[in-house]
Amino acid sequence: MSGKKAGARDGRNGWSSRSVGSKFQHGIFYFLIRFGGRRGAYGLLYLVAAWYATFSKVARERCRPYLTRRFGDRGLTMRWRERYGLIVSLGKALIDRAVVGILGPESMTVEFTGGEELLAIKNEGKGLIVMMSHVGLWQAAMSALGNLESPVHMLMRREDGDIDRHYYEHAGIERPYNLIEPGGFLGGAVEMVDVLKRGEILSVMGDRVLGEESNTVTVDFLGAPAPFPVSAYRLAASTGAPIAVVFSRKTGPDSYKLELAEVIRVTGVKGRGAEIFKPFLLRYVDALEGYARKYPFQFFNFFQMWKN
Amino acid sequence: MDTKTKLKQVLIDELNLEDLTPADIKDDDQLFGEGLGLDSLDAVELVVQIQKHFGVEIKDMEEGREAFASIATLAAYIEEKSG
C-alpha cells in the first residue's frame, strides 16, 4: 500500500506520506504492468491488499480515521472489508497511474465534464486556481489541465526518499507541471501570486494542511471538526483568480471522469485572519463531503484530518 | 510622504492592522514572525498591494526573502525597483 502524495511530514502526529512499500515491491508491480498489463497487476494487488488489510498496523492506522468517520464504529469483519476495499481502490489508482506512464496515455481514457466552462473561466485572464483533493486519481485531473493551453504549476511537497513514481517518471518524460514547494519562503506565496498575475494555472490540494497550522480554519467534515487550509482563498481574494473545484473518479477498468464541482469566487472579504474565508471554505468542504458519501472508496486522504 | 511612511500606511490599510498607526511601526521591525507578526496569508496580500500602490512586482523568491525582512529593507527594495 502506498500513501498518497503531497504529504506533510511535519503534519499532525508525525504523519508521513511516504510509500509503505519497498522499491522491490513497487518493481514487481511495474514488471507485471509491462508484461501482463493492468489486469496482471490488479491480480497481485488483491493478494497484497488482503495482506495489508489483515496484518499491516500502518495500513490499519492510516485507514482508521476516515473509515470511522465515514462508516462509524464497525465490527471486525465489516471494518476489515472496508479497509480491504479502500486499499484495493487506492492500489488500482496507483497502478493506473503507472500504467499510463509505462504503456502510454492511450491506455486510459479521461472524460471531463465542465472542461469548456473551465476554459472560459481561465480566459478571464485573472489566473485560475484549480483545487483538487485526494480522491480518485488527481494526476488524471492534471492531464486534463493540459488542454487549457496554459502553463500549470502545482503546490506540492514530495518527501525525500519516496520511491513511488509518477506517470511521467515511468514514461521518462519531463514533468508536465512546475512544482512550487510549500516549505519554501512564506509557503511559496511570492511564486503563487506571480503565477496568477501571469494568468496561468495554479493547482492546489484543498484537503490537506501543508504549511502553517495558523493558516487553517476548522469546520465539520463527516461529522467532526477538521482543519482545512485557507491559503488558496487568500490568493483568490487578493488576485481575483477564481477557484475551480475539480474531482476525479474511476468509472471503469481503464477510464476516469473529471467533474467541475464548484466555481468559488472569493469577493467581499474584510478583516484579518483565516476565519474570514470560512464561507468559501464551506462550499469546498460540502462538495468534498458529498463526494465522500457518494464514492466512499475513492477518498484517499490517509492523513489524520480530524482534530480528535 | 516618504516610501517608508507610505509603506506603513499601506500595511495598516490593506492588511487591516487596525490598532496601529505609522508611528507605531519601527523601520527595523520584522514583517513576519516577531515584529509586526504577519504570516504567509498576509504575504500574498502584501505582494499584490506593493504592485498596486508602488508599481513594483516581486517575482523572485530570493529577492522577496531579502526584501521582506523589515520595513526598511522593503522600502529600499521598492525605491530601487521603482527608481
mmCIF file of C-alpha atoms in Angstrom:
data_model
loop_
_atom_site.group_PDB
_atom_site.id
_atom_site.type_symbol
_atom_site.label_atom_id
_atom_site.label_comp_id
_atom_site.label_asym_id
_atom_site.label_seq_id
_atom_site.Cartn_x
_atom_site.Cartn_y
_atom_site.Cartn_z
ATOM 1 C CA MET A 1 0.000 0.000 0.000
ATOM 2 C CA SER A 2 1.237 3.458 -0.796
ATOM 3 C CA GLY A 3 0.264 6.641 0.939
ATOM 4 C CA LYS A 4 -0.867 9.365 -1.420
ATOM 5 C CA LYS A 5 1.280 12.301 -2.388
ATOM 6 C CA ALA A 6 1.587 15.857 -1.285
ATOM 7 C CA GLY A 7 2.370 14.661 2.173
ATOM 8 C CA ALA A 8 3.024 16.639 5.259
ATOM 9 C CA ARG A 9 5.970 15.236 7.111
ATOM 10 C CA ASP A 10 5.547 17.930 9.692
ATOM 11 C CA GLY A 11 1.822 17.321 9.963
ATOM 12 C CA ARG A 12 -0.080 16.108 12.991
ATOM 13 C CA ASN A 13 1.217 13.015 14.768
ATOM 14 C CA GLY A 14 4.401 12.968 12.692
ATOM 15 C CA TRP A 15 2.398 11.581 9.784
ATOM 16 C CA SER A 16 4.328 10.799 6.606
ATOM 17 C CA SER A 17 3.015 10.339 3.081
ATOM 18 C CA ARG A 18 5.962 8.199 2.070
ATOM 19 C CA SER A 19 5.016 4.912 0.459
ATOM 20 C CA VAL A 20 4.999 1.964 2.847
ATOM 21 C CA GLY A 21 6.083 -0.400 0.061
ATOM 22 C CA SER A 22 9.703 -1.106 -0.788
ATOM 23 C CA LYS A 23 11.377 -0.300 -4.096
ATOM 24 C CA PHE A 24 11.474 -4.032 -4.843
ATOM 25 C CA GLN A 25 7.743 -4.419 -4.196
ATOM 26 C CA HIS A 26 6.952 -1.495 -6.461
ATOM 27 C CA GLY A 27 9.244 -3.007 -9.072
ATOM 28 C CA ILE A 28 7.210 -6.224 -9.121
ATOM 29 C CA PHE A 29 4.080 -4.265 -9.965
ATOM 30 C CA TYR A 30 5.876 -2.302 -12.668
ATOM 31 C CA PHE A 31 7.137 -5.601 -14.129
ATOM 32 C CA LEU A 32 3.622 -7.062 -14.158
ATOM 33 C CA ILE A 33 2.224 -3.964 -15.848
ATOM 34 C CA ARG A 34 4.877 -4.091 -18.512
ATOM 35 C CA PHE A 35 4.410 -7.781 -19.300
ATOM 36 C CA GLY A 36 0.897 -8.558 -18.083
ATOM 37 C CA GLY A 37 -0.855 -5.235 -18.440
ATOM 38 C CA ARG A 38 -3.243 -3.708 -15.968
ATOM 39 C CA ARG A 39 -5.031 -6.993 -15.223
ATOM 40 C CA GLY A 40 -1.819 -8.727 -14.260
ATOM 41 C CA ALA A 41 -1.008 -6.015 -11.730
ATOM 42 C CA TYR A 42 -4.565 -5.968 -10.394
ATOM 43 C CA GLY A 43 -4.328 -9.736 -9.803
ATOM 44 C CA LEU A 44 -1.381 -9.330 -7.484
ATOM 45 C CA LEU A 45 -2.955 -6.275 -5.903
ATOM 46 C CA TYR A 46 -5.889 -8.290 -4.490
ATOM 47 C CA LEU A 47 -3.460 -10.545 -2.617
ATOM 48 C CA VAL A 48 -1.232 -7.718 -1.433
ATOM 49 C CA ALA A 49 -4.241 -5.663 -0.298
ATOM 50 C CA ALA A 50 -5.549 -8.630 1.713
ATOM 51 C CA TRP A 51 -2.182 -8.932 3.432
ATOM 52 C CA TYR A 52 -2.044 -5.228 4.260
ATOM 53 C CA ALA A 53 -5.679 -5.135 5.420
ATOM 54 C CA THR A 54 -5.055 -8.093 7.732
ATOM 55 C CA PHE A 55 -1.534 -7.735 9.050
ATOM 56 C CA SER A 56 -0.262 -4.189 8.497
ATOM 57 C CA LYS A 57 -0.513 -1.950 11.545
ATOM 58 C CA VAL A 58 0.420 1.083 9.419
ATOM 59 C CA ALA A 59 -2.394 0.341 6.974
ATOM 60 C CA ARG A 60 -4.908 -0.063 9.806
ATOM 61 C CA GLU A 61 -3.826 3.202 11.416
ATOM 62 C CA ARG A 62 -3.928 5.168 8.180
ATOM 63 C CA CYS A 63 -7.347 3.829 7.185
ATOM 64 C CA ARG A 64 -8.976 4.104 10.603
ATOM 65 C CA PRO A 65 -9.721 7.859 10.883
ATOM 66 C CA TYR A 66 -11.551 8.092 7.577
ATOM 67 C CA LEU A 67 -13.360 4.752 7.803
ATOM 68 C CA THR A 68 -14.529 5.522 11.341
ATOM 69 C CA ARG A 69 -15.855 8.942 10.292
ATOM 70 C CA ARG A 70 -17.403 7.700 7.090
ATOM 71 C CA PHE A 71 -18.956 4.439 8.283
ATOM 72 C CA GLY A 72 -18.999 4.763 12.087
ATOM 73 C CA ASP A 73 -17.952 2.048 14.517
ATOM 74 C CA ARG A 74 -17.987 -1.391 12.961
ATOM 75 C CA GLY A 75 -17.372 -4.981 13.897
ATOM 76 C CA LEU A 76 -14.039 -6.537 12.996
ATOM 77 C CA THR A 77 -15.300 -8.254 9.840
ATOM 78 C CA MET A 78 -17.044 -5.211 8.376
ATOM 79 C CA ARG A 79 -14.120 -2.956 9.192
ATOM 80 C CA TRP A 80 -11.740 -5.422 7.527
ATOM 81 C CA ARG A 81 -13.898 -5.449 4.397
ATOM 82 C CA GLU A 82 -13.962 -1.669 4.281
ATOM 83 C CA ARG A 83 -10.225 -1.456 4.838
ATOM 84 C CA TYR A 84 -9.621 -4.033 2.134
ATOM 85 C CA GLY A 85 -11.919 -2.183 -0.267
ATOM 86 C CA LEU A 86 -10.167 1.112 0.362
ATOM 87 C CA ILE A 87 -6.691 -0.385 -0.077
ATOM 88 C CA VAL A 88 -7.714 -2.133 -3.310
ATOM 89 C CA SER A 89 -9.154 1.133 -4.663
ATOM 90 C CA LEU A 90 -6.014 3.071 -3.800
ATOM 91 C CA GLY A 91 -3.870 0.315 -5.273
ATOM 92 C CA LYS A 92 -5.827 0.403 -8.524
ATOM 93 C CA ALA A 93 -5.398 4.167 -8.741
ATOM 94 C CA LEU A 94 -1.649 3.847 -8.252
ATOM 95 C CA ILE A 95 -1.455 1.028 -10.802
ATOM 96 C CA ASP A 96 -3.496 3.069 -13.280
ATOM 97 C CA ARG A 97 -1.088 5.946 -12.802
ATOM 98 C CA ALA A 98 1.854 3.676 -13.540
ATOM 99 C CA VAL A 99 0.036 2.098 -16.497
ATOM 100 C CA VAL A 100 -0.277 5.484 -18.207
ATOM 101 C CA GLY A 101 3.442 6.073 -17.834
ATOM 102 C CA ILE A 102 4.550 2.580 -18.816
ATOM 103 C CA LEU A 103 2.033 1.672 -21.526
ATOM 104 C CA GLY A 104 1.215 5.171 -22.762
ATOM 105 C CA PRO A 105 -1.631 7.676 -22.381
ATOM 106 C CA GLU A 106 -3.869 5.718 -24.770
ATOM 107 C CA SER A 107 -4.204 3.046 -22.066
ATOM 108 C CA MET A 108 -6.586 5.268 -20.115
ATOM 109 C CA THR A 109 -9.497 7.493 -21.099
ATOM 110 C CA VAL A 110 -10.392 10.620 -19.151
ATOM 111 C CA GLU A 111 -13.785 12.234 -19.631
ATOM 112 C CA PHE A 112 -14.081 15.806 -18.413
ATOM 113 C CA THR A 113 -17.473 17.367 -17.832
ATOM 114 C CA GLY A 114 -17.084 21.096 -17.399
ATOM 115 C CA GLY A 115 -13.969 21.494 -19.498
ATOM 116 C CA GLU A 116 -15.441 24.264 -21.646
ATOM 117 C CA GLU A 117 -16.604 26.186 -18.593
ATOM 118 C CA LEU A 118 -13.151 25.850 -17.066
ATOM 119 C CA LEU A 119 -11.542 27.158 -20.249
ATOM 120 C CA ALA A 120 -13.889 30.154 -20.246
ATOM 121 C CA ILE A 121 -13.007 30.924 -16.632
ATOM 122 C CA LYS A 122 -9.301 30.647 -17.352
ATOM 123 C CA ASN A 123 -9.692 33.005 -20.289
ATOM 124 C CA GLU A 124 -10.967 35.745 -17.980
ATOM 125 C CA GLY A 125 -7.267 36.476 -17.575
ATOM 126 C CA LYS A 126 -7.018 36.556 -13.794
ATOM 127 C CA GLY A 127 -5.330 33.210 -13.496
ATOM 128 C CA LEU A 128 -7.050 30.084 -12.284
ATOM 129 C CA ILE A 129 -6.754 28.163 -9.044
ATOM 130 C CA VAL A 130 -7.676 24.523 -9.574
ATOM 131 C CA MET A 131 -8.490 22.971 -6.237
ATOM 132 C CA MET A 132 -8.054 19.238 -6.191
ATOM 133 C CA SER A 133 -8.367 16.651 -3.456
ATOM 134 C CA HIS A 134 -7.017 13.258 -2.553
ATOM 135 C CA VAL A 135 -9.806 11.465 -4.358
ATOM 136 C CA GLY A 136 -9.914 9.341 -7.490
ATOM 137 C CA LEU A 137 -6.687 9.995 -9.352
ATOM 138 C CA TRP A 138 -5.622 13.612 -9.195
ATOM 139 C CA GLN A 139 -2.976 13.005 -11.853
ATOM 140 C CA ALA A 140 -5.851 12.381 -14.271
ATOM 141 C CA ALA A 141 -7.085 15.870 -13.500
ATOM 142 C CA MET A 142 -3.606 17.245 -14.074
ATOM 143 C CA SER A 143 -3.522 15.632 -17.509
ATOM 144 C CA ALA A 144 -6.805 17.351 -18.403
ATOM 145 C CA LEU A 145 -5.418 20.727 -17.377
ATOM 146 C CA GLY A 146 -3.007 20.397 -20.256
ATOM 147 C CA ASN A 147 -5.964 21.080 -22.563
ATOM 148 C CA LEU A 148 -6.322 24.588 -21.143
ATOM 149 C CA GLU A 149 -3.264 25.693 -23.114
ATOM 150 C CA SER A 150 -1.612 27.442 -20.217
ATOM 151 C CA PRO A 151 1.366 26.574 -18.005
ATOM 152 C CA VAL A 152 0.359 24.608 -14.920
ATOM 153 C CA HIS A 153 2.006 24.984 -11.514
ATOM 154 C CA MET A 154 1.351 22.772 -8.553
ATOM 155 C CA LEU A 155 1.837 23.431 -4.864
ATOM 156 C CA MET A 156 3.141 20.087 -3.691
ATOM 157 C CA ARG A 157 5.646 18.603 -1.308
ATOM 158 C CA ARG A 158 7.386 15.414 -2.225
ATOM 159 C CA GLU A 159 9.077 13.552 0.552
ATOM 160 C CA ASP A 160 12.759 12.708 0.395
ATOM 161 C CA GLY A 161 13.344 9.070 -0.389
ATOM 162 C CA ASP A 162 9.824 8.319 -1.609
ATOM 163 C CA ILE A 163 10.119 5.644 -4.281
ATOM 164 C CA ASP A 164 6.521 5.801 -5.539
ATOM 165 C CA ARG A 165 6.852 7.071 -9.093
ATOM 166 C CA HIS A 166 4.689 9.465 -11.062
ATOM 167 C CA TYR A 167 3.453 8.596 -14.532
ATOM 168 C CA TYR A 168 5.864 10.991 -16.241
ATOM 169 C CA GLU A 169 8.761 9.336 -14.433
ATOM 170 C CA HIS A 170 7.700 5.965 -15.785
ATOM 171 C CA ALA A 171 7.417 7.442 -19.259
ATOM 172 C CA GLY A 172 10.795 9.152 -18.983
ATOM 173 C CA ILE A 173 9.353 12.498 -19.980
ATOM 174 C CA GLU A 174 9.704 15.918 -18.418
ATOM 175 C CA ARG A 175 7.296 16.716 -15.612
ATOM 176 C CA PRO A 176 4.337 18.440 -17.300
ATOM 177 C CA TYR A 177 3.865 20.928 -14.486
ATOM 178 C CA ASN A 178 6.083 23.157 -12.374
ATOM 179 C CA LEU A 179 6.319 22.350 -8.669
ATOM 180 C CA ILE A 180 6.054 25.048 -6.025
ATOM 181 C CA GLU A 181 7.455 23.922 -2.700
ATOM 182 C CA PRO A 182 5.106 24.765 0.204
ATOM 183 C CA GLY A 183 8.024 24.577 2.615
ATOM 184 C CA GLY A 184 9.744 27.440 0.819
ATOM 185 C CA PHE A 185 9.861 31.092 1.795
ATOM 186 C CA LEU A 186 6.407 32.185 3.020
ATOM 187 C CA GLY A 187 4.919 28.925 1.802
ATOM 188 C CA GLY A 188 5.586 29.777 -1.832
ATOM 189 C CA ALA A 189 3.359 32.867 -1.618
ATOM 190 C CA VAL A 190 5.547 35.037 -3.859
ATOM 191 C CA GLU A 191 5.660 32.396 -6.596
ATOM 192 C CA MET A 192 1.947 31.654 -6.415
ATOM 193 C CA VAL A 193 0.948 35.296 -6.750
ATOM 194 C CA ASP A 194 3.292 35.630 -9.704
ATOM 195 C CA VAL A 195 1.752 32.596 -11.427
ATOM 196 C CA LEU A 196 -1.753 34.030 -11.125
ATOM 197 C CA LYS A 197 -0.699 37.504 -12.209
ATOM 198 C CA ARG A 198 0.600 35.925 -15.408
ATOM 199 C CA GLY A 199 -2.854 34.413 -15.959
ATOM 200 C CA GLU A 200 -1.568 30.862 -15.527
ATOM 201 C CA ILE A 201 -2.949 27.871 -13.662
ATOM 202 C CA LEU A 202 -2.137 27.078 -10.061
ATOM 203 C CA SER A 203 -3.177 23.702 -8.732
ATOM 204 C CA VAL A 204 -3.519 23.156 -5.000
ATOM 205 C CA MET A 205 -4.805 20.411 -2.750
ATOM 206 C CA GLY A 206 -7.750 21.651 -0.746
ATOM 207 C CA ASP A 207 -7.947 18.859 1.789
ATOM 208 C CA ARG A 208 -4.565 18.702 3.463
ATOM 209 C CA VAL A 209 -2.626 21.113 5.618
ATOM 210 C CA LEU A 210 0.870 21.546 4.210
ATOM 211 C CA GLY A 211 2.157 24.731 5.705
ATOM 212 C CA GLU A 212 1.455 26.752 8.817
ATOM 213 C CA GLU A 213 -1.318 25.427 11.017
ATOM 214 C CA SER A 214 -2.334 29.052 11.614
ATOM 215 C CA ASN A 215 -3.499 29.267 8.005
ATOM 216 C CA THR A 216 -6.349 26.855 8.611
ATOM 217 C CA VAL A 217 -9.981 27.031 9.553
ATOM 218 C CA THR A 218 -11.678 24.204 11.406
ATOM 219 C CA VAL A 219 -15.054 23.097 10.111
ATOM 220 C CA ASP A 220 -17.082 19.921 10.447
ATOM 221 C CA PHE A 221 -16.213 17.231 7.946
ATOM 222 C CA LEU A 222 -18.049 13.915 8.104
ATOM 223 C CA GLY A 223 -19.401 14.883 11.498
ATOM 224 C CA ALA A 224 -16.282 16.016 13.333
ATOM 225 C CA PRO A 225 -14.083 19.133 13.402
ATOM 226 C CA ALA A 226 -11.239 19.100 10.893
ATOM 227 C CA PRO A 227 -8.807 21.896 9.976
ATOM 228 C CA PHE A 228 -8.564 22.813 6.300
ATOM 229 C CA PRO A 229 -6.037 25.123 4.624
ATOM 230 C CA VAL A 230 -7.265 28.546 3.504
ATOM 231 C CA SER A 231 -4.231 29.972 1.678
ATOM 232 C CA ALA A 232 -5.911 29.353 -1.680
ATOM 233 C CA TYR A 233 -8.868 31.518 -0.683
ATOM 234 C CA ARG A 234 -6.494 34.328 0.340
ATOM 235 C CA LEU A 235 -4.794 34.047 -3.047
ATOM 236 C CA ALA A 236 -8.154 34.183 -4.783
ATOM 237 C CA ALA A 237 -9.248 37.229 -2.794
ATOM 238 C CA SER A 238 -6.012 39.117 -3.436
ATOM 239 C CA THR A 239 -5.613 38.350 -7.130
ATOM 240 C CA GLY A 240 -9.225 37.952 -8.278
ATOM 241 C CA ALA A 241 -8.491 34.453 -9.556
ATOM 242 C CA PRO A 242 -11.482 32.106 -9.372
ATOM 243 C CA ILE A 243 -11.209 28.719 -7.667
ATOM 244 C CA ALA A 244 -12.371 25.711 -9.658
ATOM 245 C CA VAL A 245 -13.058 22.639 -7.521
ATOM 246 C CA VAL A 246 -12.362 19.555 -9.614
ATOM 247 C CA PHE A 247 -12.926 15.950 -8.534
ATOM 248 C CA SER A 248 -11.815 12.824 -10.366
ATOM 249 C CA ARG A 249 -13.137 9.275 -10.022
ATOM 250 C CA LYS A 250 -12.604 5.909 -11.550
ATOM 251 C CA THR A 251 -15.543 4.872 -13.702
ATOM 252 C CA GLY A 252 -14.244 1.680 -15.299
ATOM 253 C CA PRO A 253 -11.170 -0.541 -15.579
ATOM 254 C CA ASP A 254 -9.422 1.955 -17.864
ATOM 255 C CA SER A 255 -11.493 5.096 -17.519
ATOM 256 C CA TYR A 256 -11.753 8.113 -15.253
ATOM 257 C CA LYS A 257 -14.139 11.018 -15.115
ATOM 258 C CA LEU A 258 -13.413 14.571 -14.026
ATOM 259 C CA GLU A 259 -16.121 16.866 -12.781
ATOM 260 C CA LEU A 260 -16.096 20.592 -12.209
ATOM 261 C CA ALA A 261 -17.918 20.523 -8.882
ATOM 262 C CA GLU A 262 -17.805 24.187 -7.846
ATOM 263 C CA VAL A 263 -16.534 27.552 -9.005
ATOM 264 C CA ILE A 264 -15.767 29.715 -5.975
ATOM 265 C CA ARG A 265 -15.173 33.449 -6.380
ATOM 266 C CA VAL A 266 -13.763 34.946 -3.219
ATOM 267 C CA THR A 267 -15.071 38.504 -3.046
ATOM 268 C CA GLY A 268 -16.116 40.944 -0.381
ATOM 269 C CA VAL A 269 -13.843 39.680 2.363
ATOM 270 C CA LYS A 270 -12.841 42.183 5.026
ATOM 271 C CA GLY A 271 -10.731 41.922 8.145
ATOM 272 C CA ARG A 272 -7.817 39.766 9.190
ATOM 273 C CA GLY A 273 -7.214 36.149 9.972
ATOM 274 C CA ALA A 274 -8.153 32.856 8.438
ATOM 275 C CA GLU A 275 -11.768 32.778 9.707
ATOM 276 C CA ILE A 276 -12.922 35.382 7.173
ATOM 277 C CA PHE A 277 -12.619 32.704 4.481
ATOM 278 C CA LYS A 278 -14.892 30.222 6.237
ATOM 279 C CA PRO A 279 -17.963 30.786 3.995
ATOM 280 C CA PHE A 280 -15.880 29.984 0.906
ATOM 281 C CA LEU A 281 -14.142 27.036 2.532
ATOM 282 C CA LEU A 282 -17.500 25.565 3.494
ATOM 283 C CA ARG A 283 -18.542 25.383 -0.162
ATOM 284 C CA TYR A 284 -15.489 23.249 -0.901
ATOM 285 C CA VAL A 285 -15.919 21.085 2.195
ATOM 286 C CA ASP A 286 -19.591 20.485 1.405
ATOM 287 C CA ALA A 287 -18.632 19.360 -2.091
ATOM 288 C CA LEU A 288 -15.889 17.100 -0.729
ATOM 289 C CA GLU A 289 -18.208 15.543 1.841
ATOM 290 C CA GLY A 290 -20.766 14.924 -0.895
ATOM 291 C CA TYR A 291 -18.086 13.132 -2.873
ATOM 292 C CA ALA A 292 -17.023 11.003 0.119
ATOM 293 C CA ARG A 293 -20.622 9.984 0.763
ATOM 294 C CA LYS A 294 -21.239 9.134 -2.879
ATOM 295 C CA TYR A 295 -17.915 7.434 -3.649
ATOM 296 C CA PRO A 296 -16.615 6.305 -0.252
ATOM 297 C CA PHE A 297 -13.912 4.035 -1.616
ATOM 298 C CA GLN A 298 -12.365 6.672 -3.834
ATOM 299 C CA PHE A 299 -11.472 9.001 -0.986
ATOM 300 C CA PHE A 300 -7.757 8.562 -0.335
ATOM 301 C CA ASN A 301 -6.755 11.093 2.252
ATOM 302 C CA PHE A 302 -4.912 8.905 4.745
ATOM 303 C CA PHE A 303 -3.747 11.948 6.647
ATOM 304 C CA GLN A 304 -5.236 12.319 10.125
ATOM 305 C CA MET A 305 -7.597 15.075 9.047
ATOM 306 C CA TRP A 306 -9.572 15.358 12.235
ATOM 307 C CA LYS A 307 -8.554 17.038 15.442
ATOM 308 C CA ASN A 308 -9.632 14.086 17.572
ATOM 309 C CA MET B 1 5.284 61.194 2.159
ATOM 310 C CA ASP B 2 8.443 59.093 2.052
ATOM 311 C CA THR B 3 8.414 55.470 0.975
ATOM 312 C CA LYS B 4 8.678 54.029 4.480
ATOM 313 C CA THR B 5 5.751 56.056 5.797
ATOM 314 C CA LYS B 6 3.633 55.277 2.746
ATOM 315 C CA LEU B 7 4.523 51.604 3.085
ATOM 316 C CA LYS B 8 3.487 51.584 6.732
ATOM 317 C CA GLN B 9 0.168 53.194 5.816
ATOM 318 C CA VAL B 10 -0.409 50.623 3.072
ATOM 319 C CA LEU B 11 0.272 47.814 5.551
ATOM 320 C CA ILE B 12 -2.167 49.259 8.049
ATOM 321 C CA ASP B 13 -4.899 49.911 5.491
ATOM 322 C CA GLU B 14 -4.623 46.844 3.291
ATOM 323 C CA LEU B 15 -3.738 44.268 5.944
ATOM 324 C CA ASN B 16 -6.251 45.681 8.391
ATOM 325 C CA LEU B 17 -3.775 46.356 11.186
ATOM 326 C CA GLU B 18 -6.485 48.321 12.895
ATOM 327 C CA ASP B 19 -4.854 49.239 16.176
ATOM 328 C CA LEU B 20 -1.657 50.627 14.655
ATOM 329 C CA THR B 21 -0.551 53.976 13.230
ATOM 330 C CA PRO B 22 2.557 54.536 11.085
ATOM 331 C CA ALA B 23 4.270 55.971 14.147
ATOM 332 C CA ASP B 24 3.829 52.675 15.995
ATOM 333 C CA ILE B 25 5.810 50.754 13.390
ATOM 334 C CA LYS B 26 9.587 50.984 13.600
ATOM 335 C CA ASP B 27 11.683 50.939 10.453
ATOM 336 C CA ASP B 28 13.573 47.855 11.538
ATOM 337 C CA ASP B 29 10.506 45.922 12.704
ATOM 338 C CA GLN B 30 10.441 42.464 11.185
ATOM 339 C CA LEU B 31 7.458 41.982 8.907
ATOM 340 C CA PHE B 32 6.964 38.265 9.553
ATOM 341 C CA GLY B 33 7.215 36.303 12.758
ATOM 342 C CA GLU B 34 8.167 38.618 15.590
ATOM 343 C CA GLY B 35 7.750 42.332 14.955
ATOM 344 C CA LEU B 36 4.572 43.007 13.009
ATOM 345 C CA GLY B 37 3.619 39.346 13.215
ATOM 346 C CA LEU B 38 2.472 38.940 9.627
ATOM 347 C CA ASP B 39 2.082 35.437 8.205
ATOM 348 C CA SER B 40 2.139 33.860 4.763
ATOM 349 C CA LEU B 41 -1.525 34.753 4.216
ATOM 350 C CA ASP B 42 -0.534 38.394 4.652
ATOM 351 C CA ALA B 43 2.409 37.891 2.311
ATOM 352 C CA VAL B 44 0.050 37.119 -0.540
ATOM 353 C CA GLU B 45 -1.856 40.353 0.013
ATOM 354 C CA LEU B 46 1.357 42.299 0.534
ATOM 355 C CA VAL B 47 2.830 41.209 -2.811
ATOM 356 C CA VAL B 48 -0.361 42.292 -4.578
ATOM 357 C CA GLN B 49 -0.623 45.624 -2.750
ATOM 358 C CA ILE B 50 3.009 46.570 -3.375
ATOM 359 C CA GLN B 51 2.384 46.235 -7.065
ATOM 360 C CA LYS B 52 -0.858 48.195 -6.802
ATOM 361 C CA HIS B 53 0.490 51.100 -4.746
ATOM 362 C CA PHE B 54 4.126 51.254 -5.869
ATOM 363 C CA GLY B 55 4.085 49.553 -9.264
ATOM 364 C CA VAL B 56 6.764 47.131 -8.131
ATOM 365 C CA GLU B 57 6.479 43.420 -8.808
ATOM 366 C CA ILE B 58 8.128 40.906 -6.526
ATOM 367 C CA LYS B 59 8.639 37.813 -8.628
ATOM 368 C CA ASP B 60 11.753 36.184 -7.375
ATOM 369 C CA MET B 61 11.605 34.252 -4.123
ATOM 370 C CA GLU B 62 15.193 35.044 -3.147
ATOM 371 C CA GLU B 63 14.660 38.745 -3.765
ATOM 372 C CA GLY B 64 11.472 38.522 -1.768
ATOM 373 C CA ARG B 65 13.251 36.855 1.123
ATOM 374 C CA GLU B 66 15.632 39.798 1.460
ATOM 375 C CA ALA B 67 13.049 42.469 0.747
ATOM 376 C CA PHE B 68 10.539 41.149 3.270
ATOM 377 C CA ALA B 69 12.986 41.220 6.176
ATOM 378 C CA SER B 70 11.766 44.553 7.569
ATOM 379 C CA ILE B 71 10.028 47.820 6.723
ATOM 380 C CA ALA B 72 13.402 49.384 5.916
ATOM 381 C CA THR B 73 14.526 46.609 3.551
ATOM 382 C CA LEU B 74 11.176 46.531 1.795
ATOM 383 C CA ALA B 75 11.162 50.308 1.347
ATOM 384 C CA ALA B 76 14.702 50.157 -0.028
ATOM 385 C CA TYR B 77 13.665 47.410 -2.451
ATOM 386 C CA ILE B 78 10.689 49.456 -3.644
ATOM 387 C CA GLU B 79 12.828 52.561 -4.149
ATOM 388 C CA GLU B 80 15.438 50.581 -6.051
ATOM 389 C CA LYS B 81 12.900 48.939 -8.358
ATOM 390 C CA SER B 82 10.765 51.997 -8.934
ATOM 391 C CA GLY B 83 13.665 54.390 -9.326
#
